Coordinates of C-alpha atoms and ligand atoms in Angstrom, one line a residue:
Chain A
X1 CA -20.7 -72.3 56.4
X2 CA -21.1 -73.7 52.8
X3 CA -24.4 -71.8 52.4
X4 CA -22.9 -68.5 53.5
X5 CA -19.8 -69.0 51.2
X6 CA -22.1 -69.9 48.3
X7 CA -24.0 -66.7 48.8
X8 CA -20.9 -64.5 48.8
X9 CA -19.5 -66.3 45.8
X10 CA -22.8 -65.9 44.0
X11 CA -22.2 -62.2 44.3
X12 CA -19.3 -62.6 41.9
X13 CA -21.5 -63.5 39.0
X14 CA -21.9 -61.0 36.1
X15 CA -20.7 -57.5 36.5
X16 CA -21.0 -57.3 40.3
X17 CA -17.3 -57.2 41.1
X18 CA -16.6 -53.6 40.3
X19 CA -19.9 -52.6 41.6
X20 CA -19.3 -53.8 45.1
X21 CA -16.1 -51.8 45.4
X22 CA -17.5 -48.5 44.4
X23 CA -19.8 -47.7 47.4
X24 CA -16.6 -47.1 49.5
X25 CA -15.4 -44.5 47.2
X26 CA -18.7 -42.6 47.5
X27 CA -18.8 -43.1 51.3
X28 CA -15.3 -41.6 51.5
X29 CA -16.6 -38.3 50.3
X30 CA -19.9 -38.4 52.1
X31 CA -23.2 -39.9 51.1
X32 CA -24.7 -38.9 47.7
X33 CA -27.8 -36.8 47.9
X34 CA -31.1 -37.6 46.2
X35 CA -34.1 -35.3 46.4
X36 CA -37.5 -36.6 45.5
X37 CA -40.3 -34.2 44.6
X38 CA -43.8 -35.7 45.5
X39 CA -44.7 -38.1 48.3
X40 CA -47.4 -39.9 46.3
X41 CA -47.1 -43.4 45.0
X42 CA -44.1 -43.0 42.7
X43 CA -42.1 -40.6 44.9
X44 CA -42.7 -42.5 48.1
X45 CA -41.6 -45.8 46.5
X46 CA -38.4 -44.3 45.1
X47 CA -37.6 -42.7 48.4
X48 CA -38.3 -45.9 50.4
X49 CA -36.1 -48.2 48.1
X50 CA -33.2 -45.7 48.0
X51 CA -33.5 -45.1 51.8
X52 CA -33.2 -48.8 52.5
X53 CA -29.9 -48.9 50.7
X54 CA -28.4 -46.7 53.5
X55 CA -25.6 -45.5 51.2
X56 CA -27.7 -42.5 49.9
X57 CA -29.0 -39.5 51.7
X58 CA -32.7 -39.2 50.7
X59 CA -35.0 -36.1 51.1
X60 CA -38.6 -36.3 50.2
X61 CA -40.7 -33.1 49.5
X62 CA -44.4 -33.3 49.9
X63 CA -46.7 -30.4 50.9
X64 CA -49.5 -32.7 52.2
X65 CA -49.3 -34.4 55.6
X66 CA -51.2 -37.4 54.4
X67 CA -51.6 -39.1 51.0
X68 CA -55.1 -40.3 50.2
X69 CA -54.9 -43.1 47.6
X70 CA -56.9 -42.6 44.4
X71 CA -57.1 -46.4 44.1
X72 CA -60.1 -47.6 46.2
X73 CA -61.5 -44.0 46.3
X74 CA -64.4 -45.2 44.1
X75 CA -65.2 -47.6 47.0
X76 CA -65.4 -44.6 49.2
X77 CA -67.8 -42.8 46.8
X78 CA -70.0 -45.9 47.0
X79 CA -70.0 -45.8 50.9
X80 CA -67.9 -49.0 51.1
X81 CA -64.6 -47.5 52.6
X82 CA -63.9 -44.5 54.8
X83 CA -61.5 -41.9 53.5
X84 CA -59.4 -42.4 56.7
X85 CA -58.8 -46.0 55.7
X86 CA -57.3 -44.7 52.4
X87 CA -55.0 -42.1 54.1
X88 CA -51.3 -42.6 54.7
X89 CA -48.7 -40.4 56.5
X90 CA -45.1 -40.3 55.6
X91 CA -43.8 -40.9 59.2
X92 CA -42.9 -44.6 58.7
X93 CA -40.7 -43.6 55.7
X94 CA -38.9 -41.2 58.0
X95 CA -38.7 -43.5 61.1
X96 CA -38.0 -46.9 59.5
X97 CA -36.4 -46.0 56.2
X98 CA -34.1 -43.1 57.1
X99 CA -35.7 -40.6 54.8
X100 CA -35.8 -36.8 55.6
X101 CA -39.3 -35.5 54.9
X102 CA -39.9 -31.9 54.2
X103 CA -43.5 -30.6 54.2
X104 CA -43.1 -28.1 51.4
X105 CA -43.5 -27.9 47.6
X106 CA -40.8 -27.5 45.0
X107 CA -41.3 -24.3 43.1
X108 CA -38.3 -24.3 40.8
X109 CA -35.4 -26.6 39.7
X110 CA -32.0 -25.2 38.9
X111 CA -30.7 -28.1 36.8
X112 CA -27.3 -26.5 36.1
X113 CA -26.7 -25.7 39.8
X114 CA -28.3 -29.0 40.8
X115 CA -30.6 -27.5 43.4
X116 CA -34.4 -27.5 44.1
X117 CA -36.0 -24.3 45.4
X118 CA -38.8 -24.8 47.9
X119 CA -41.9 -22.6 48.4
X120 CA -40.5 -21.6 51.8
X121 CA -37.3 -20.2 50.0
X122 CA -34.8 -23.0 51.0
X123 CA -32.6 -24.3 48.2
X124 CA -31.8 -28.0 48.5
X125 CA -28.7 -29.3 46.6
X126 CA -28.9 -32.8 45.0
X127 CA -26.7 -35.2 43.1
X128 CA -29.8 -36.8 41.5
X129 CA -33.3 -35.5 41.5
X130 CA -36.5 -37.5 41.1
X131 CA -39.7 -35.7 40.0
X132 CA -43.0 -37.6 40.7
X133 CA -45.7 -34.9 40.9
X134 CA -48.5 -36.9 39.4
X135 CA -51.0 -35.1 37.2
X136 CA -52.3 -31.6 36.6
X137 CA -55.5 -30.7 34.8
X138 CA -55.9 -28.8 31.5
X139 CA -58.2 -26.3 33.0
X140 CA -59.6 -23.9 30.4
X141 CA -59.5 -26.4 27.6
X142 CA -63.3 -27.0 27.8
X143 CA -65.2 -23.7 28.0
X144 CA -66.5 -23.1 31.5
X145 CA -64.4 -25.6 33.3
X146 CA -61.7 -24.0 35.5
X147 CA -60.5 -24.5 39.0
X148 CA -63.6 -22.6 40.4
X149 CA -65.9 -24.9 38.4
X150 CA -64.3 -27.9 40.0
X151 CA -65.7 -26.8 43.3
X152 CA -69.2 -27.3 41.9
X153 CA -68.6 -30.1 39.4
X154 CA -65.8 -32.0 41.2
X155 CA -63.3 -34.1 39.2
X156 CA -62.4 -36.2 42.3
X157 CA -59.4 -37.4 40.2
X158 CA -56.9 -36.4 43.0
X159 CA -58.4 -38.1 46.1
X160 CA -59.1 -36.1 49.2
X161 CA -61.4 -33.0 49.6
X162 CA -62.6 -33.5 45.9
X163 CA -63.7 -37.0 46.7
X164 CA -65.5 -35.8 49.8
X165 CA -67.3 -33.1 47.8
X166 CA -68.5 -35.6 45.2
X167 CA -69.6 -38.0 47.9
X168 CA -71.7 -35.3 49.7
X169 CA -73.3 -34.4 46.4
X170 CA -74.2 -38.0 45.6
X171 CA -75.6 -38.4 49.1
X172 CA -77.8 -35.3 48.9
X173 CA -79.0 -36.1 45.4
X174 CA -82.7 -37.1 45.2
X175 CA -83.8 -40.5 43.9
X176 CA -84.4 -40.2 40.2
X177 CA -81.6 -37.7 39.6
X178 CA -79.1 -37.9 36.7
X179 CA -75.4 -38.3 37.5
X180 CA -73.2 -37.3 34.6
X181 CA -69.6 -38.6 34.5
X182 CA -67.6 -36.7 31.8
X183 CA -64.8 -39.1 30.9
X184 CA -61.5 -37.6 29.7
X185 CA -59.5 -38.1 26.5
X186 CA -56.4 -40.3 26.5
X187 CA -53.9 -40.4 28.0
X188 CA -55.1 -40.0 31.5
X189 CA -54.7 -41.3 35.1
X190 CA -56.0 -44.9 35.4
X191 CA -57.9 -45.7 32.2
X192 CA -60.6 -48.1 33.7
X193 CA -61.3 -45.8 36.7
X194 CA -64.2 -43.6 35.3
X195 CA -66.0 -46.8 34.4
X196 CA -65.3 -48.4 37.8
X197 CA -66.7 -45.2 39.3
X198 CA -69.9 -45.6 37.3
X199 CA -70.2 -49.2 38.4
X200 CA -69.7 -48.5 42.1
X201 CA -71.9 -45.4 42.2
X202 CA -74.6 -47.5 40.5
X203 CA -74.2 -50.0 43.3
X204 CA -74.9 -47.2 45.8
X205 CA -77.8 -45.9 43.7
X206 CA -79.3 -49.4 43.4
X207 CA -79.6 -49.6 47.2
X208 CA -80.6 -46.1 48.1
X209 CA -81.8 -44.2 44.9
X210 CA -82.9 -46.9 42.5
X211 CA -84.7 -44.6 40.1
X212 CA -81.5 -42.6 39.4
X213 CA -79.5 -42.8 36.2
X214 CA -75.8 -42.5 35.3
X215 CA -74.7 -41.0 32.0
X216 CA -71.1 -41.3 30.9
X217 CA -70.4 -38.6 28.4
X218 CA -67.1 -39.8 26.9
X219 CA -64.3 -38.0 25.0
X220 CA -63.4 -41.4 23.5
X221 CA -65.1 -44.0 21.3
X222 CA -63.8 -47.0 23.3
X223 CA -62.4 -47.6 26.8
X224 CA -60.3 -49.9 28.9
X225 CA -62.0 -53.1 29.9
X226 CA -65.1 -52.1 27.9
X227 CA -66.5 -55.6 27.4
X228 CA -66.1 -56.5 31.1
X229 CA -67.8 -53.3 32.2
X230 CA -70.7 -53.5 29.7
X231 CA -71.3 -57.2 30.7
X232 CA -71.3 -56.2 34.4
X233 CA -73.6 -53.2 33.9
X234 CA -76.3 -55.4 32.3
X235 CA -76.0 -58.1 35.0
X236 CA -75.8 -55.8 38.1
X237 CA -77.5 -52.5 37.1
X238 CA -79.7 -53.1 34.1
X239 CA -80.9 -49.8 32.5
X240 CA -79.1 -47.6 35.0
X241 CA -75.8 -46.8 33.2
X242 CA -75.7 -45.3 29.7
X243 CA -72.4 -44.8 27.9
X244 CA -72.3 -42.2 25.2
X245 CA -69.2 -42.4 23.0
X246 CA -67.7 -39.3 21.5
X247 CA -68.9 -40.1 17.9
X248 CA -72.4 -40.2 19.3
X249 CA -72.5 -36.9 21.1
X250 CA -69.8 -35.0 19.1
X251 CA -67.8 -34.7 22.3
X252 CA -68.1 -32.2 25.2
X253 CA -67.7 -28.6 24.1
X254 CA -68.6 -26.6 27.2
X255 CA -69.9 -26.9 30.7
X256 CA -72.3 -24.4 32.4
X257 CA -71.9 -24.8 36.2
X258 CA -74.7 -22.3 36.9
X259 CA -77.2 -24.3 34.8
X260 CA -75.5 -27.6 36.0
X261 CA -75.2 -28.7 32.4
X262 CA -72.7 -30.4 30.1
X263 CA -72.9 -29.2 26.5
X264 CA -71.9 -31.5 23.6
X265 CA -72.0 -30.8 19.8
X266 CA -75.6 -32.0 19.5
X267 CA -77.1 -31.9 23.0
X268 CA -77.2 -30.4 26.4
X269 CA -77.2 -32.8 29.4
X270 CA -78.6 -31.4 32.6
X271 CA -77.5 -33.3 35.7
X272 CA -78.3 -33.3 39.4
X273 CA -74.6 -34.1 40.0
X274 CA -71.7 -33.9 37.5
X275 CA -68.3 -35.5 37.9
X276 CA -66.2 -33.7 35.3
X277 CA -62.9 -35.4 34.8
X278 CA -60.7 -33.0 32.7
X279 CA -58.0 -33.8 30.2
X280 CA -54.7 -34.1 31.9
X281 CA -50.9 -33.4 31.7
X282 CA -47.8 -33.9 33.9
X283 CA -47.8 -32.3 37.4
X284 CA -47.0 -28.6 37.0
X285 CA -43.4 -28.6 38.2
X286 CA -42.6 -30.9 35.2
X287 CA -43.5 -28.1 32.8
X288 CA -41.9 -25.4 34.9
X289 CA -38.6 -27.3 34.9
X290 CA -38.5 -28.0 31.2
X291 CA -39.2 -31.7 31.7
X292 CA -42.2 -31.9 29.4
X293 CA -42.4 -32.1 25.6
X294 CA -45.2 -30.9 23.3
X295 CA -47.5 -33.6 24.6
X296 CA -47.5 -32.0 28.1
X297 CA -45.9 -35.1 29.6
X298 CA -42.3 -36.0 30.5
X299 CA -40.3 -38.2 28.1
X300 CA -37.8 -40.5 29.9
X301 CA -35.2 -43.2 29.3
X302 CA -37.1 -46.5 29.7
X303 CA -34.3 -48.2 31.7
X304 CA -33.3 -45.5 34.2
X305 CA -36.3 -43.1 34.0
X306 CA -33.9 -40.3 33.5
X307 CA -35.4 -37.4 31.6
X308 CA -34.4 -37.3 28.0
X309 CA -34.6 -33.5 28.2
X310 CA -32.8 -32.8 31.5
X311 CA -29.8 -35.0 32.5
X312 CA -29.5 -35.9 36.2
X313 CA -33.3 -35.6 36.7
X314 CA -35.5 -38.7 36.8
X315 CA -39.3 -38.8 36.4
X316 CA -41.6 -41.6 37.5
X317 CA -45.3 -42.1 37.7
X318 CA -48.2 -40.5 36.0
X319 CA -46.1 -37.6 34.7
X320 CA -44.2 -39.7 32.2
X321 CA -44.9 -40.5 28.6
X322 CA -43.1 -42.7 26.1
X323 CA -44.5 -46.1 26.1
X324 CA -47.3 -48.5 26.8
X325 CA -47.4 -48.4 30.6
X326 CA -50.8 -47.1 31.8
X327 CA -50.9 -44.3 34.3
X328 CA -51.5 -46.4 37.4
X329 CA -50.3 -46.6 40.9
X330 CA -48.9 -50.1 40.1
X331 CA -47.0 -48.7 37.1
X332 CA -45.7 -45.8 39.2
X333 CA -44.4 -48.2 41.9
X334 CA -42.8 -50.5 39.4
X335 CA -41.1 -47.6 37.6
X336 CA -39.9 -46.2 40.9
X337 CA -38.1 -49.4 41.8
X338 CA -36.3 -49.6 38.5
X339 CA -35.5 -45.9 38.9
X340 CA -34.1 -46.4 42.4
X341 CA -31.9 -49.2 41.4
X342 CA -30.6 -47.2 38.4
X343 CA -29.9 -44.2 40.6
X344 CA -28.0 -46.4 43.1
X345 CA -26.0 -47.9 40.3
X346 CA -25.0 -44.4 39.0
X347 CA -24.2 -43.0 42.5
X348 CA -22.8 -45.9 44.4
X349 CA -21.7 -48.3 41.6
X350 CA -24.2 -51.0 42.7
X351 CA -25.1 -53.5 40.0
X352 CA -27.8 -52.8 37.5
X353 CA -29.9 -55.4 35.9
X354 CA -32.6 -55.1 33.1
X355 CA -35.7 -53.7 34.8
X356 CA -38.8 -55.7 35.2
X357 CA -41.7 -53.4 34.6
X358 CA -45.2 -54.6 35.5
X359 CA -48.7 -53.5 35.9
X360 CA -51.6 -55.2 37.5
X361 CA -54.8 -53.5 38.5
X362 CA -57.9 -54.6 40.4
X363 CA -61.1 -53.1 39.2
X364 CA -64.4 -53.4 41.0
X365 CA -67.7 -53.9 39.1
X366 CA -69.6 -54.5 42.4
X367 CA -68.2 -55.1 45.9
X368 CA -68.0 -58.9 45.3
X369 CA -67.3 -58.7 41.5
X370 CA -63.8 -57.5 40.5
X371 CA -61.5 -58.1 37.5
X372 CA -57.7 -57.9 37.1
X373 CA -55.3 -57.4 34.3
X374 CA -51.6 -58.2 34.3
X375 CA -49.1 -56.6 31.9
X376 CA -45.4 -57.0 31.5
X377 CA -43.2 -54.4 29.8
X378 CA -39.7 -54.1 28.5
X379 CA -37.6 -51.3 27.1
X380 CA -37.4 -51.4 23.3
X381 CA -36.0 -48.8 21.0
X382 CA -36.1 -46.1 23.7
X383 CA -39.7 -46.8 24.6
X384 CA -41.6 -49.0 27.1
X385 CA -43.3 -51.8 25.1
X386 CA -45.9 -54.2 26.3
X387 CA -44.6 -57.8 26.2
X388 CA -47.6 -59.7 27.5
X389 CA -51.1 -58.9 28.5
X390 CA -53.7 -60.9 30.3
X391 CA -57.1 -59.8 31.6
X392 CA -60.1 -61.4 33.3
X393 CA -62.8 -62.8 30.9
X394 CA -66.4 -62.1 30.4
X395 CA -68.4 -65.2 31.7
X396 CA -66.1 -66.1 34.6
X397 CA -67.9 -67.7 37.5
X398 CA -69.2 -65.5 40.4
X399 CA -66.8 -67.4 42.6
X400 CA -63.7 -66.4 40.5
X401 CA -64.9 -62.8 40.6
X402 CA -65.5 -62.9 44.4
X403 CA -62.0 -64.3 44.9
X404 CA -60.6 -61.5 42.7
X405 CA -62.4 -58.9 44.9
X406 CA -60.9 -60.6 48.0
X407 CA -57.4 -60.5 46.4
X408 CA -57.9 -56.8 45.8
X409 CA -58.2 -56.2 49.5
X410 CA -55.0 -58.1 50.2
X411 CA -53.2 -56.3 47.4
X412 CA -54.3 -52.9 48.8
X413 CA -52.7 -53.6 52.2
X414 CA -49.5 -55.1 50.8
X415 CA -49.1 -52.4 48.2
X416 CA -49.6 -49.5 50.5
X417 CA -47.1 -51.1 53.0
X418 CA -44.6 -51.4 50.1
X419 CA -45.0 -47.7 49.1
X420 CA -45.4 -46.0 52.5
X421 CA -43.3 -48.4 54.6
X422 CA -44.5 -50.9 57.1
X423 CA -43.3 -54.2 55.8
X424 CA -39.7 -55.2 56.1
Chain B
X1 CA -31.3 -77.8 41.1
X2 CA -29.5 -76.0 43.9
X3 CA -26.6 -78.4 43.9
X4 CA -26.2 -78.5 40.1
X5 CA -26.0 -74.8 40.0
X6 CA -23.6 -74.4 42.9
X7 CA -20.8 -76.6 41.5
X8 CA -19.7 -74.6 38.4
X9 CA -19.9 -71.3 40.3
X10 CA -17.6 -72.7 43.0
X11 CA -15.0 -74.0 40.6
X12 CA -15.0 -70.7 38.6
X13 CA -14.6 -68.9 41.9
X14 CA -11.5 -70.9 42.9
X15 CA -9.7 -69.3 40.0
X16 CA -10.5 -66.0 41.4
X17 CA -9.2 -66.6 44.9
X18 CA -7.5 -63.2 45.1
X19 CA -10.6 -61.3 44.1
X20 CA -12.7 -63.3 46.5
X21 CA -10.4 -62.4 49.5
X22 CA -10.6 -58.8 48.3
X23 CA -14.3 -58.9 47.9
X24 CA -15.0 -60.6 51.2
X25 CA -12.9 -58.1 53.0
X26 CA -14.9 -55.3 51.4
X27 CA -18.2 -57.0 52.2
X28 CA -17.2 -57.6 55.8
X29 CA -16.1 -54.0 56.3
X30 CA -19.4 -52.9 54.7
X31 CA -21.3 -55.0 57.2
X32 CA -19.2 -53.7 60.1
X33 CA -20.0 -50.1 59.1
X34 CA -23.7 -50.5 60.0
X35 CA -25.3 -51.8 63.2
X36 CA -27.2 -55.0 62.3
X37 CA -30.7 -53.6 62.5
X38 CA -29.9 -51.0 59.9
X39 CA -27.9 -53.2 57.5
X40 CA -28.2 -51.9 53.9
X41 CA -30.6 -53.5 51.6
X42 CA -29.3 -56.1 49.3
X43 CA -29.1 -54.9 45.7
X44 CA -28.3 -58.3 44.0
X45 CA -30.3 -59.3 41.0
X46 CA -32.5 -61.5 43.1
X47 CA -33.3 -58.7 45.5
X48 CA -34.1 -56.3 42.6
X49 CA -36.5 -58.7 41.0
X50 CA -38.0 -59.7 44.4
X51 CA -38.8 -56.0 44.9
X52 CA -41.5 -56.6 42.3
X53 CA -43.1 -59.3 44.5
X54 CA -43.5 -56.8 47.3
X55 CA -46.1 -54.9 45.3
X56 CA -48.7 -57.6 46.1
X57 CA -47.2 -60.0 48.6
X58 CA -46.9 -58.7 52.2
X59 CA -43.1 -59.1 52.9
X60 CA -43.8 -59.8 56.6
X61 CA -45.8 -62.8 55.5
X62 CA -49.1 -61.6 57.0
X63 CA -51.0 -61.4 53.7
X64 CA -54.8 -61.8 54.2
X65 CA -55.8 -62.8 50.7
X66 CA -52.8 -63.0 48.4
X67 CA -50.8 -66.0 49.5
X68 CA -47.7 -65.1 51.5
X69 CA -44.3 -66.0 50.1
X70 CA -42.1 -64.9 52.9
X71 CA -41.5 -68.4 54.4
X72 CA -41.2 -70.5 51.2
X73 CA -38.0 -72.4 50.4
X74 CA -36.1 -72.0 47.2
X75 CA -37.4 -75.2 45.6
X76 CA -41.0 -74.5 46.5
X77 CA -40.7 -71.0 44.9
X78 CA -39.2 -72.4 41.7
X79 CA -41.7 -75.2 41.5
X80 CA -44.6 -72.9 41.9
X81 CA -43.3 -70.3 39.4
X82 CA -42.7 -73.0 36.8
X83 CA -46.4 -74.1 37.3
X84 CA -47.6 -70.5 36.9
X85 CA -45.5 -70.1 33.8
X86 CA -47.0 -73.2 32.2
X87 CA -50.7 -72.1 32.7
X88 CA -52.8 -69.0 32.7
X89 CA -55.0 -70.7 35.4
X90 CA -55.2 -70.3 38.4
X91 CA -53.7 -66.8 38.2
X92 CA -53.1 -64.8 35.1
X93 CA -51.2 -62.2 37.2
X94 CA -48.7 -64.8 38.3
X95 CA -48.7 -66.3 34.8
X96 CA -47.5 -62.9 33.5
X97 CA -44.9 -62.6 36.2
X98 CA -43.5 -66.1 35.6
X99 CA -43.3 -65.6 31.8
X100 CA -41.3 -62.4 32.3
X101 CA -38.5 -64.2 34.2
X102 CA -35.7 -66.2 32.6
X103 CA -34.7 -69.4 34.3
X104 CA -31.6 -67.6 35.8
X105 CA -33.6 -64.7 37.0
X106 CA -36.2 -67.0 38.6
X107 CA -33.4 -69.0 40.3
X108 CA -31.7 -65.8 41.6
X109 CA -35.1 -64.4 42.9
X110 CA -36.0 -67.7 44.6
X111 CA -32.6 -67.9 46.2
X112 CA -32.8 -64.4 47.5
X113 CA -36.3 -64.9 48.9
X114 CA -35.4 -68.2 50.5
X115 CA -32.2 -66.9 52.0
X116 CA -34.0 -63.9 53.5
X117 CA -36.6 -66.2 54.9
X118 CA -34.1 -68.5 56.6
X119 CA -32.1 -65.5 57.9
X120 CA -35.3 -64.2 59.3
X121 CA -36.0 -67.4 61.1
X122 CA -32.7 -67.5 62.9
X123 CA -32.7 -66.0 66.4
Ligands
FAD1 C1 -60.5 -43.0 40.8 C2 -59.2 -43.6 40.6 C3 -58.9 -44.9 40.8 C4 -57.7 -45.5 40.6 N1 -57.5 -46.8 40.8 C5 -56.3 -47.4 40.7 C6 -56.1 -48.8 40.8 O1 -57.0 -49.5 41.2 N2 -54.8 -49.3 40.7 C7 -53.8 -48.5 40.3 O2 -52.7 -49.0 40.2 N3 -54.0 -47.2 40.1 C8 -55.2 -46.6 40.3 N4 -55.3 -45.2 40.1 C9 -54.2 -44.4 39.6 C10 -53.2 -44.0 40.7 O3 -53.8 -43.3 41.7 C11 -52.1 -43.0 40.1 O4 -51.7 -43.6 38.9 C12 -51.0 -42.9 41.0 O5 -51.4 -42.2 42.2 C13 -49.8 -42.1 40.3 O6 -48.7 -41.9 41.2 P1 -47.8 -40.6 41.1 O7 -46.8 -40.8 42.1 O8 -47.5 -40.4 39.7 O9 -48.8 -39.4 41.5 P2 -49.5 -39.2 42.9 O10 -49.7 -40.4 43.7 O11 -50.7 -38.3 42.6 O12 -48.5 -38.3 43.8 C14 -48.0 -37.0 43.3 C15 -47.6 -36.3 44.6 O13 -46.8 -35.2 44.3 C16 -47.1 -34.1 45.1 N5 -46.6 -32.9 44.4 C17 -47.1 -32.4 43.2 N6 -46.4 -31.3 42.9 C18 -45.4 -31.1 43.8 C19 -44.4 -30.1 44.1 N7 -44.2 -29.1 43.2 N8 -43.6 -30.3 45.2 C20 -43.8 -31.3 46.1 N9 -44.8 -32.2 45.9 C21 -45.6 -32.1 44.8 C22 -48.6 -34.2 45.3 O14 -49.0 -33.5 46.4 C23 -48.8 -35.7 45.4 O15 -48.7 -36.2 46.7 C24 -56.6 -44.6 40.3 C25 -56.8 -43.3 40.1 C26 -58.1 -42.7 40.2 C27 -58.3 -41.3 40.0

């Protein structure tokens, strides 16, 4: 008895009193409606956490029947994971978390009338809207690289058919071929991922096509985890991976898909296979709905993730800008939880506490050699600021790295259950 | 630690007897509104912070590689987190998490996780 009483009384602390009363007011006039655009990492997480509160009616819009995770898709490219093992349906969100799933895209947002228009023509009313459409590519920015070119030089930066295309090309490449990775300018989805891709494709080449080479033609002069990658490349794949910074090549000016070449200021690189990762911006619905600023990304309040341009609309995940959080699945999931609790507070009066924003990514250098980083963030002056950052170190023992790679597997299963449902 | 914290909360609460009765009646009616299997998720501070744990720790406790936390008691969680806070080794990920929590936030989170674990163990 005492335990139970203590728990109830504990609920009195802070500003919780008013908060507990409010849900009844909302229930009295029917459940508040939240529509979520995008059933990827950020959108699925918001939907799941809001759905579990039971006091809110949640509808999730996603045109694809399954989500293929970008994280671990570099393991697929190396032949170490199947694409099926990286694919998740949204059924569990519907069955166990009470969310209505609509297999359709949002084509317009009427922010005044608070409704979303679907491709199929339906208009869905909302009290709050969450927009989590991920990224879009700046096609046309580099001469010769458009959507058609991506069918020959895949980006494989949204996992699925693009990843399969790149894998097929790598499989049919002859030993001794050159694989070019064109790495994008900042900011872009998952800063260490182009270099993780180079590492894991090198692992594949080392076994099956050991005379092949990997050239990373970069739009930048430095990259995330650089020391850790360069150390690993010399240990695992000596002479196989060459990184060309922007100041060295003068950056990429054009691609010629017919000639299979990448043209920089000073040189033309001919490749057997090219993975061209274009510059990026917020998912297209962001721009269409007036949620983006001049940067092409969506500015948000760092506590509630409400757009600073369109009240009543929240944005989470890769589409946002306005702080130090990298564009990662972990960040999207962390932002989504803060956003869900903020929306619940505004619609049902539940208590709101300062958000804990976090990012931790596992990056593979080889199947049994991985590193992690861990960053904490806090809102400060309208932006998301890094508070602490830790990262694995060059020179760690093989045993530590093996353990980290093992942890990565555990993280993947727990994380995807958290996002797509499955756990309790 | 549990007992020391409980005492002041109880005495403050006594002065709020009317509100407590009111609050409890609301909480009970909220519980009655839903069948047990679909009880609404807790939105206390502990629950909100514990949502962060679920990004890596399997909430059902079946984690293969990352140690499960679903069945730990309150003191074990606090003790482990204080050790993580003190040192970057053995896990810089947990070091970062532990540093980001105040003592009060840590206590609220540990209490929430332990309460949920003991509720789960009851038939
Ligand atoms: C190679 C690679 C490796 C990576 N590795 C990691 C890693 O190890 N760890 C990590 O944390 N992150 C990693 N990431 C990054 C991670 O995948 C992304 O940051 C994450 O997916 C972002 O989530 P999101 O919800 O913003 O976008 P997404 O997960 O892309 O979801 C967006 C969803 O919105 C839908 N959508 C778009 N427009 C509409 C519309 N108009 N209507 C309805 N639905 C719409 C899309 O179909 C999509 O399902 C990696 C990325 C890549 C490319």
